[in-house]
Short mmCIF file of C-alpha atoms in Angstrom, two decimals:
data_model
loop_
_atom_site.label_atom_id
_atom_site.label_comp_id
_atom_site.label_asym_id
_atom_site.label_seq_id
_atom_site.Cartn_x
_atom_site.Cartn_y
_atom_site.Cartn_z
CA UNK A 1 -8.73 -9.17 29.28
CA UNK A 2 -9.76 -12.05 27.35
CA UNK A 3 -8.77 -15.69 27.78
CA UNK A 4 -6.48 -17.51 25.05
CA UNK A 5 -7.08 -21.14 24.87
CA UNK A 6 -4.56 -23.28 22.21
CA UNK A 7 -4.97 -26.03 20.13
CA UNK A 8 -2.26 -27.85 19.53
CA UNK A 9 -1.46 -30.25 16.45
CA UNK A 10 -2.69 -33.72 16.76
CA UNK A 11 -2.85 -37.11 14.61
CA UNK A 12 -2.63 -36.15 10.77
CA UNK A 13 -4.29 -38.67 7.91
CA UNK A 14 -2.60 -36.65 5.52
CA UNK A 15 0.72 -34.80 4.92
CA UNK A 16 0.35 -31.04 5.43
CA UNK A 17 2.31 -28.45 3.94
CA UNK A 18 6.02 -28.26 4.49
CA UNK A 19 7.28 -24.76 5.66
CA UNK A 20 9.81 -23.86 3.91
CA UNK A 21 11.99 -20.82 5.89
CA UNK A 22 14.29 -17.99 4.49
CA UNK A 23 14.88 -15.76 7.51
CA UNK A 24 11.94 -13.86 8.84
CA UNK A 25 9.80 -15.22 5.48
CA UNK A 26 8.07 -18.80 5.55
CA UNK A 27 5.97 -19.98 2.47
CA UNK A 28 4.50 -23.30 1.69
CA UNK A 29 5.93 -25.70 -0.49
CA UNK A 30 2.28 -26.09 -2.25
CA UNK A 31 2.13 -22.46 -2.97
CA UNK A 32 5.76 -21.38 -2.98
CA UNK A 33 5.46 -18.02 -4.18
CA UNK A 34 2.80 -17.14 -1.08
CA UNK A 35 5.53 -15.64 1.46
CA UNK A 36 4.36 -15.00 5.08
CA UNK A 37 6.26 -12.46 7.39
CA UNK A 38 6.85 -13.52 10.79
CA UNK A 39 7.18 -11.72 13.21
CA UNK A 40 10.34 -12.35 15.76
CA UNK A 41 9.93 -10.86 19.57
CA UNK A 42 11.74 -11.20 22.74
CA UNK A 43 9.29 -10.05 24.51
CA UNK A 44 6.88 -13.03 23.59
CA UNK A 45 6.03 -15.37 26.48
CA UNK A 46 4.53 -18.87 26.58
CA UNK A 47 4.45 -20.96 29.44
CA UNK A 48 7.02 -23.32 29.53
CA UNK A 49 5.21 -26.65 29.70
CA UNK A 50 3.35 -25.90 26.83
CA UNK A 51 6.38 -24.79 24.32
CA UNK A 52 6.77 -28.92 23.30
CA UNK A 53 3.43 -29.19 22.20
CA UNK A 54 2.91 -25.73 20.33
CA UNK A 55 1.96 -26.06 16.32
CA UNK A 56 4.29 -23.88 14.20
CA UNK A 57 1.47 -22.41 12.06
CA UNK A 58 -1.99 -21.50 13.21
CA UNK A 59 -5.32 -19.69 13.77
CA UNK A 60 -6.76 -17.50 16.03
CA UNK A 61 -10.53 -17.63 15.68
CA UNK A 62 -12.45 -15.28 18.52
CA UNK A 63 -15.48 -16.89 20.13
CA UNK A 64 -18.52 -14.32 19.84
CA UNK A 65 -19.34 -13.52 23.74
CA UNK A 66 -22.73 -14.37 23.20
CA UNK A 67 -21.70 -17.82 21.86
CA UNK A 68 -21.94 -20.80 24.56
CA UNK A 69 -19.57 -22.87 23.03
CA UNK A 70 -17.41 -23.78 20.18
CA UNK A 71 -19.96 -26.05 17.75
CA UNK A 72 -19.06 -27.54 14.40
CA UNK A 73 -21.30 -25.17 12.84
CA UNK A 74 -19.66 -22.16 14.29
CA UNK A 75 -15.97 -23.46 12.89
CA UNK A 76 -17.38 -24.61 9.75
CA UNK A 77 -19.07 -21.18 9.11
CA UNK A 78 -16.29 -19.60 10.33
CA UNK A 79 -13.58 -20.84 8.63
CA UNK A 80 -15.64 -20.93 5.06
CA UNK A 81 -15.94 -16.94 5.50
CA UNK A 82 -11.98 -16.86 5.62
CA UNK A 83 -11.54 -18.86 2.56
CA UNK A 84 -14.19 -16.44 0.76
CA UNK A 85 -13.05 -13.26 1.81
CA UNK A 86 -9.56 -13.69 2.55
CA UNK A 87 -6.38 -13.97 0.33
CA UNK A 88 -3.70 -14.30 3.23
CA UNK A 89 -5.06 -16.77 5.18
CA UNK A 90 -4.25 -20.98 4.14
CA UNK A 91 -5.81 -24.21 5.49
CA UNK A 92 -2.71 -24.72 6.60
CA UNK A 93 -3.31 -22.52 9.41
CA UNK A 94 -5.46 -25.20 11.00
CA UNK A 95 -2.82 -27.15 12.46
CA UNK A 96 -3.24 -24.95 15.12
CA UNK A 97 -6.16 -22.93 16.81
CA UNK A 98 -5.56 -20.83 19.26
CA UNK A 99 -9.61 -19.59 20.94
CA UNK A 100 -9.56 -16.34 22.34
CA UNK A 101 -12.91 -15.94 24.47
CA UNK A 102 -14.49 -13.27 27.14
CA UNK A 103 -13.43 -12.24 30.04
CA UNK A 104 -13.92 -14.79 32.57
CA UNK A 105 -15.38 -17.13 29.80
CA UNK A 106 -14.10 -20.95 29.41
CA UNK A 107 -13.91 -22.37 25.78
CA UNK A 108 -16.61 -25.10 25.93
CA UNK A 109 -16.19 -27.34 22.75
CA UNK A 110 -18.50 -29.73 21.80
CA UNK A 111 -17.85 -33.33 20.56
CA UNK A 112 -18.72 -32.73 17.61
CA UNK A 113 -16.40 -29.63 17.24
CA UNK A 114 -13.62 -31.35 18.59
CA UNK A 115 -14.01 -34.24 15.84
CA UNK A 116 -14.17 -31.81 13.50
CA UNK A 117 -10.74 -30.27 14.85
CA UNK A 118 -8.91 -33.58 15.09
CA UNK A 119 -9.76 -34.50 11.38
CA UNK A 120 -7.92 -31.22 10.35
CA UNK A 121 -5.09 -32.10 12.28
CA UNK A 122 -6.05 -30.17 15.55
CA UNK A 123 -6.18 -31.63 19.25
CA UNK A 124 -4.66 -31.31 23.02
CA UNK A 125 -6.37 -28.48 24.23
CA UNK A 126 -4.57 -26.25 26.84
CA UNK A 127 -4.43 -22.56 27.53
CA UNK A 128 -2.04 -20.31 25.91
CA UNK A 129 -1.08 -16.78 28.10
CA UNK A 130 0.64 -15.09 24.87
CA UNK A 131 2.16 -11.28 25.15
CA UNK A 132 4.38 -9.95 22.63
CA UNK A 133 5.23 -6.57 20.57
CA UNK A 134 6.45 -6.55 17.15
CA UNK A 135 9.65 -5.02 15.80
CA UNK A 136 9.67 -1.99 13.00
CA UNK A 137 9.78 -4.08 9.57
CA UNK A 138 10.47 -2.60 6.35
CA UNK A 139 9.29 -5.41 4.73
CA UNK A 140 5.55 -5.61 2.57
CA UNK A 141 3.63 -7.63 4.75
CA UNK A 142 0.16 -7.87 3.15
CA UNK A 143 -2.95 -7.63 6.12
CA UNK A 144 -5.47 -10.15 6.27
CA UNK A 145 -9.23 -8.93 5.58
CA UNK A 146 -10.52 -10.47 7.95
CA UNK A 147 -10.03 -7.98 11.02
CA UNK A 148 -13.09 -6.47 10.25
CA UNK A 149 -16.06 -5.69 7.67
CA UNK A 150 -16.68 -2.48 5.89
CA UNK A 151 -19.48 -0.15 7.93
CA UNK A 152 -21.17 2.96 6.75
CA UNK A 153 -18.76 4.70 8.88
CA UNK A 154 -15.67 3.00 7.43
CA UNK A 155 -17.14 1.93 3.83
CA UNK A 156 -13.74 1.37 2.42
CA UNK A 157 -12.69 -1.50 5.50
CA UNK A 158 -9.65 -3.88 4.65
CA UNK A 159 -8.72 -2.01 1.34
CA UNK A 160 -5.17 -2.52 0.74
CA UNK A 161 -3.54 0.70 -0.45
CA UNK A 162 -0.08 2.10 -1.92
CA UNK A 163 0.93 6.14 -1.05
CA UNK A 164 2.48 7.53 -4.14
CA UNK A 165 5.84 8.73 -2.39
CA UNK A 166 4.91 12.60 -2.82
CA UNK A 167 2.15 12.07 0.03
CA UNK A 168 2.92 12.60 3.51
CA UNK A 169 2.82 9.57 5.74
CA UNK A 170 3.45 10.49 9.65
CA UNK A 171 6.32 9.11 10.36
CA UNK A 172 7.91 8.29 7.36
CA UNK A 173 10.02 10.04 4.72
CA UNK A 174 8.89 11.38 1.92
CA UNK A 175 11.51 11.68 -0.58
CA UNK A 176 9.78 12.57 -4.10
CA UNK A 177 12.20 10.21 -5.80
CA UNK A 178 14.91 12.41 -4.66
CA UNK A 179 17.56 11.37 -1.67
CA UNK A 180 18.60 15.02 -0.52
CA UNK A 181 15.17 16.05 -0.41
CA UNK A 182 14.27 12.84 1.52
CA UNK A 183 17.62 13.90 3.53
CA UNK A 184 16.51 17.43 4.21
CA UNK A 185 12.94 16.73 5.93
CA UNK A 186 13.36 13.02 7.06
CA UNK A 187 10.12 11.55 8.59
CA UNK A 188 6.67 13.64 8.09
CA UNK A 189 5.74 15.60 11.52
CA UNK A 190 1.79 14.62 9.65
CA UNK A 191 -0.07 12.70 7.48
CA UNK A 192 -1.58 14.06 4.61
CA UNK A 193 -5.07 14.73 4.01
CA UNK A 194 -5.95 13.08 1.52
CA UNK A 195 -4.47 9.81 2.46
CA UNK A 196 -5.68 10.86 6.45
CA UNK A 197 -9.90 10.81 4.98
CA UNK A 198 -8.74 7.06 3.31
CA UNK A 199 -7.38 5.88 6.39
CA UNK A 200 -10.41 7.34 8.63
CA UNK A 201 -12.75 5.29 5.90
CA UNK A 202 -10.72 2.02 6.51
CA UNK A 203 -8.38 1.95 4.25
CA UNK A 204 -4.70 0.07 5.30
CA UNK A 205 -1.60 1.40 3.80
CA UNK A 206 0.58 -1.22 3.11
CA UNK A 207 3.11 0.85 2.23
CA UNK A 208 4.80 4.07 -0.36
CA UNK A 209 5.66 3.68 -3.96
CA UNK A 210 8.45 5.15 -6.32
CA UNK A 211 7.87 7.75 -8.68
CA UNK A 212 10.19 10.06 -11.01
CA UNK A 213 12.02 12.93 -9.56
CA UNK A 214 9.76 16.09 -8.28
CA UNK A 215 7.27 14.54 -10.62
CA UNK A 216 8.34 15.10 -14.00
CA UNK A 217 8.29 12.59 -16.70
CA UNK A 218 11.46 10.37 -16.90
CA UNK A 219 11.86 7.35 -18.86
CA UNK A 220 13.51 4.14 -16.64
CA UNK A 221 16.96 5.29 -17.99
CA UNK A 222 16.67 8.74 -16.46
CA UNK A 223 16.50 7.40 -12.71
CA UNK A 224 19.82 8.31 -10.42
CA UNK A 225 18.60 8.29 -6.88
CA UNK A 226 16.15 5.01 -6.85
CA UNK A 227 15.90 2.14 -9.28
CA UNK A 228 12.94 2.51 -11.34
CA UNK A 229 9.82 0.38 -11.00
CA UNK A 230 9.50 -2.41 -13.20
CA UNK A 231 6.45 -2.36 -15.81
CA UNK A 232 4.96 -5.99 -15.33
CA UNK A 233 3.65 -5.87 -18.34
CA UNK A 234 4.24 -7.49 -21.82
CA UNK A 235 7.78 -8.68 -21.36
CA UNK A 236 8.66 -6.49 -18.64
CA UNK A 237 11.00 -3.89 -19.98
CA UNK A 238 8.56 -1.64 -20.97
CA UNK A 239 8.61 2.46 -19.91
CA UNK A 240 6.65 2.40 -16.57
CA UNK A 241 6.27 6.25 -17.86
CA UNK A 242 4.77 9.21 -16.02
CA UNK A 243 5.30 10.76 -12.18
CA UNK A 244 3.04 7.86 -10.93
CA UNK A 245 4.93 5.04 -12.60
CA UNK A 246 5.25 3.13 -9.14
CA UNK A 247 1.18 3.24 -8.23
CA UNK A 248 0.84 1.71 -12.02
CA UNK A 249 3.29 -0.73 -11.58
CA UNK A 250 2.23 -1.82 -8.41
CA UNK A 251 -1.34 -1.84 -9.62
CA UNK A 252 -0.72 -4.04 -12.69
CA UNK A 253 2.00 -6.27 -10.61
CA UNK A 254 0.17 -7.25 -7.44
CA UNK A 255 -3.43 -8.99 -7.25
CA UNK A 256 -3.56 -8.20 -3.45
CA UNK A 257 -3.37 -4.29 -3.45
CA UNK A 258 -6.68 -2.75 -3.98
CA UNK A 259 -5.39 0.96 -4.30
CA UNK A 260 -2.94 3.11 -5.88
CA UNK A 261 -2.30 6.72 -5.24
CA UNK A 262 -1.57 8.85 -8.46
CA UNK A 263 -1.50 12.81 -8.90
CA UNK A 264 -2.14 14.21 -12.37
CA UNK A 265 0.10 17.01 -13.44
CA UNK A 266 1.91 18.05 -16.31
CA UNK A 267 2.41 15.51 -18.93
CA UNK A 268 -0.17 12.99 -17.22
CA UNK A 269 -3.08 15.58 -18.26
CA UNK A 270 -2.56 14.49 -21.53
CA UNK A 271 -3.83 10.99 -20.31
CA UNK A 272 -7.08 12.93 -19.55
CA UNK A 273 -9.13 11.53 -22.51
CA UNK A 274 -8.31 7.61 -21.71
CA UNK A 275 -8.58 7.88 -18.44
CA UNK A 276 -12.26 9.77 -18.82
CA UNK A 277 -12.90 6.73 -21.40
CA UNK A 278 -12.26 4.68 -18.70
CA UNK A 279 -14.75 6.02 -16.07
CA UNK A 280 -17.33 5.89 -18.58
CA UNK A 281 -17.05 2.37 -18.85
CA UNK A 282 -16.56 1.58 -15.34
CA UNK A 283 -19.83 4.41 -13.96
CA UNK A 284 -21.35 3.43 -17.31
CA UNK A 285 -21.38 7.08 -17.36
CA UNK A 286 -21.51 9.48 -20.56
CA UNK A 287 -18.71 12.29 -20.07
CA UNK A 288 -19.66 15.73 -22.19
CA UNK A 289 -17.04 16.80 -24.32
CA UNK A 290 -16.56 20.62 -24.68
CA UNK A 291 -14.44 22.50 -26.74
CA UNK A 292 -12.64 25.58 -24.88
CA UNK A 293 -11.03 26.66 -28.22
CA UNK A 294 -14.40 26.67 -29.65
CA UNK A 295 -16.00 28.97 -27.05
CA UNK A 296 -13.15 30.88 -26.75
CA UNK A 297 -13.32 31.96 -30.08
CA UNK A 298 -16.93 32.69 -29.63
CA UNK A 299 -16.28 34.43 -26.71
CA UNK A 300 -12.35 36.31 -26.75
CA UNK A 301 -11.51 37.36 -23.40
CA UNK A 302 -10.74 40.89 -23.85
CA UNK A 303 -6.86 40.67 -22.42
CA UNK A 304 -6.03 38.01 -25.00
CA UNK A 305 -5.62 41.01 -27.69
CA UNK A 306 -6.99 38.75 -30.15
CA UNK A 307 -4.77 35.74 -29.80
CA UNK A 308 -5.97 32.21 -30.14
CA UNK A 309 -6.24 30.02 -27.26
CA UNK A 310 -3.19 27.98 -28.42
CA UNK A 311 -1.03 31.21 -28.92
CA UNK A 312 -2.00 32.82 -25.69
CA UNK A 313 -1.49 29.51 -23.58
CA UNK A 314 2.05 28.91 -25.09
CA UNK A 315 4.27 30.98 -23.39
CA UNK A 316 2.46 30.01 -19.75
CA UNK A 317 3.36 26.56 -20.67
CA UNK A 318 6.15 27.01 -21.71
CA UNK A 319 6.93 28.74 -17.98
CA UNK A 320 5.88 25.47 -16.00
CA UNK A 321 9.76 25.02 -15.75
CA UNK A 322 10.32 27.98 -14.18
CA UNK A 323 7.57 27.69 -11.49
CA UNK A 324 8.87 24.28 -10.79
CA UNK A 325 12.02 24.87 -9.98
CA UNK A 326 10.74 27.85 -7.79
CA UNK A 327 8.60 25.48 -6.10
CA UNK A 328 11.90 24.03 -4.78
CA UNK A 329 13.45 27.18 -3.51
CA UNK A 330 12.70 26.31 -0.02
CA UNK A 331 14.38 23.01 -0.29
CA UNK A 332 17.41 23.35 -1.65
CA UNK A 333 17.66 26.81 0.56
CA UNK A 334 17.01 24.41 3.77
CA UNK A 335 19.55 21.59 2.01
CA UNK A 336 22.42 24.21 2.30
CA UNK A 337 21.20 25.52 5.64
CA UNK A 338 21.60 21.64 7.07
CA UNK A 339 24.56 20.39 4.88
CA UNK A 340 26.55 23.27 3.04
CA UNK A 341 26.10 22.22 0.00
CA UNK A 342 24.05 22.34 -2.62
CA UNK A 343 21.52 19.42 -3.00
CA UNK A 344 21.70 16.79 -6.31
CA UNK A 345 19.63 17.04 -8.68
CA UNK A 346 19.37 14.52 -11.35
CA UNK A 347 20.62 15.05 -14.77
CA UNK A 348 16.73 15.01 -16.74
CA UNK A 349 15.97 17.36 -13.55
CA UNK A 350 18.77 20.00 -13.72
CA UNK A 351 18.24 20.58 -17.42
CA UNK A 352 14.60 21.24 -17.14
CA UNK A 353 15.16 23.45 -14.90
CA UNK A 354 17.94 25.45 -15.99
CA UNK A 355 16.12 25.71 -19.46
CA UNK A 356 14.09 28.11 -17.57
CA UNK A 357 16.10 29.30 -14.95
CA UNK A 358 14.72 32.97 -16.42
CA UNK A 359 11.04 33.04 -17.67
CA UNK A 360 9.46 33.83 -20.33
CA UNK A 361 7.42 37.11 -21.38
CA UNK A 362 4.42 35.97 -20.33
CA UNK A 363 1.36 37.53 -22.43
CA UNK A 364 -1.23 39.49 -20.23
#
């Protein structure tokens, strides 16, 4: 196990931050909307004669084992690379440093190193023996990027991402926007595979976002179960719109998260053509358009019995209530099993579905 050495707070030139504290959330008062979640355990240990002299914020920087000793070159280096690639972390954090180093390895620091420390408020060296677990959180808390780079084995490393809420997470409920479903199943036996290959290329999930009801297209007004998301935009009572209103919202809202999770179904095909204008620009790609009306009318498939594309597709689409509320039949048949009673189903939801409760004659 590796050794922990601390460095404690020491004489300050200049004021540093104030923490300002609202239960487990601390921010600075020079960047009060920055919130930090800390982390409370019992089960955290320091040695006694040490507690008095502990800083309340700071570091932990890892000294490389082939490094002899801590040199102002290696903290200088070292602390520029957080300020480039990191968002989370804050000079701040320099009050105190705490110098984890290999096994059987004593943190040598050279003057110069320890002038450096002292100017940025750093001195009293002493060891720090620190154990502790943390407790389930519900909370966001957004990961530093600094835990590691990205690899050819895990090209997507420190990539903050959001799980649209119809993905599996292991361990976690999936409720499709719906609270008997998420009553009926509770927390996922497996993660899903899609999210599973992200996760395996170094992706972090920071956590699930809303969406509307079994995925069909509800407008902010048509949410029972769960609050809709909030569209950042423009003066922010706009329609967030479409099944994957919480992975836009959350992509248009937050600077730190890198990914979203959407599915396209239904009424988001229709978004087809912007998004497609939108790869193009960002591939500098060139997308070929082609007509399946045209070549269907060059080519008739024999069991349309002359029919158009438009007046053979009609009736199938028109079905795409029916098959959804059959997709459900083995939820709301395990909803009674568990709770005799039938599950609820959102106004927007139930009318869809009982629209087509009997399908259509479909043309074959």
């Amino acid at each position: 196990m590796a050794d922990s050495y601390l460095v404690g707070p020491g004489p300050q030139e200049s004021r540093p931050p104030f923490i300002i504290r609202n239960g487990r959330l601390l921010s600075l008062d020079d960047q009060p909307d920055v919130k930090y979640l800390v982390q409370i355990s019992d089960e955290a240990h320091y040695p006694k004669s040490e507690l008095p002299s502990l800083s309340s914020l700071a570091t932990v920087l890892s000294l490389h084992e082939a490094a002899q000793e801590v040199t102002i070159e290696w903290l200088s280096n070292t602390v520029s690379q957080y300020i480039d690639h990191d968002d989370v972390w804050h000079p701040a954090f320099l009050q105190g440093i705490v110098l984890n180093t290999p096994v059987s390895r004593k943190a040598v620091i050279s003057a110069a190193a320890g002038e450096w420390l002292r100017q940025h408020n750093t001195d009293d060296f002493a060891e720090l023996d620190l154990s502790s677990s943390g407790n389930g959180t519900i909370d966001v808390a957004v990961p530093s990027r600094l835990q590691q780079q990205a690899s050819r084995e895990k090209p997507l490393m420190n990539l903050r991402i959001a799980v649209k809420d119809s993905f599996h997470l292991r361990g976690v409920p999936t409720s499709i926007c719906n609270r008997s479903y998420r009553d009926t199943y509770g927390k996922q036996p497996t993660t899903a595979a899609s999210i599973k290959t992200l996760v395996d290329a170094g992706c972090i999930v920071v956590g699930k976002v809303k969406m509307t009801a079994f995925g069909n297209w509800e407008e902010p007004v048509d949410y029972i179960d769960f609050e809709a998301p909030w569209n950042p935009r423009a003066d922010g009572h706009q329609s967030s719109g479409g099944s994957s209103s919480g992975s836009a919202a959350a992509s248009a809202a937050y600077e730190w998260l890198d990914i979203a999770m959407g599915a396209d179904s239904d009424e988001q095909v229709r978004l087809a053509k912007l998004f497609t204008a939108d790869l193009e620009k960002t591939l500098e790609a060139q997308a070929e358009i082609v007509s399946f009306e045209e070549d269907w009318a060059a080519n008739p498939p024999a069991e349309a019995n002359g029919l158009g594309l438009q007046e053979y597709m009609t009736p199938g689409v028109n079905n795409i209530w029916y098959d959804d509320y059959h997709n459900a039949d083995a939820f709301r048949e395990q909803h009674w099993k568990l709770f005799d009673k039938a599950p609820y189903i959102d106004p927007f939801v139930t009318a869809k579905w009982s629209a087509q409760s009997v399908p259509n004659t479909y043309i074959t």
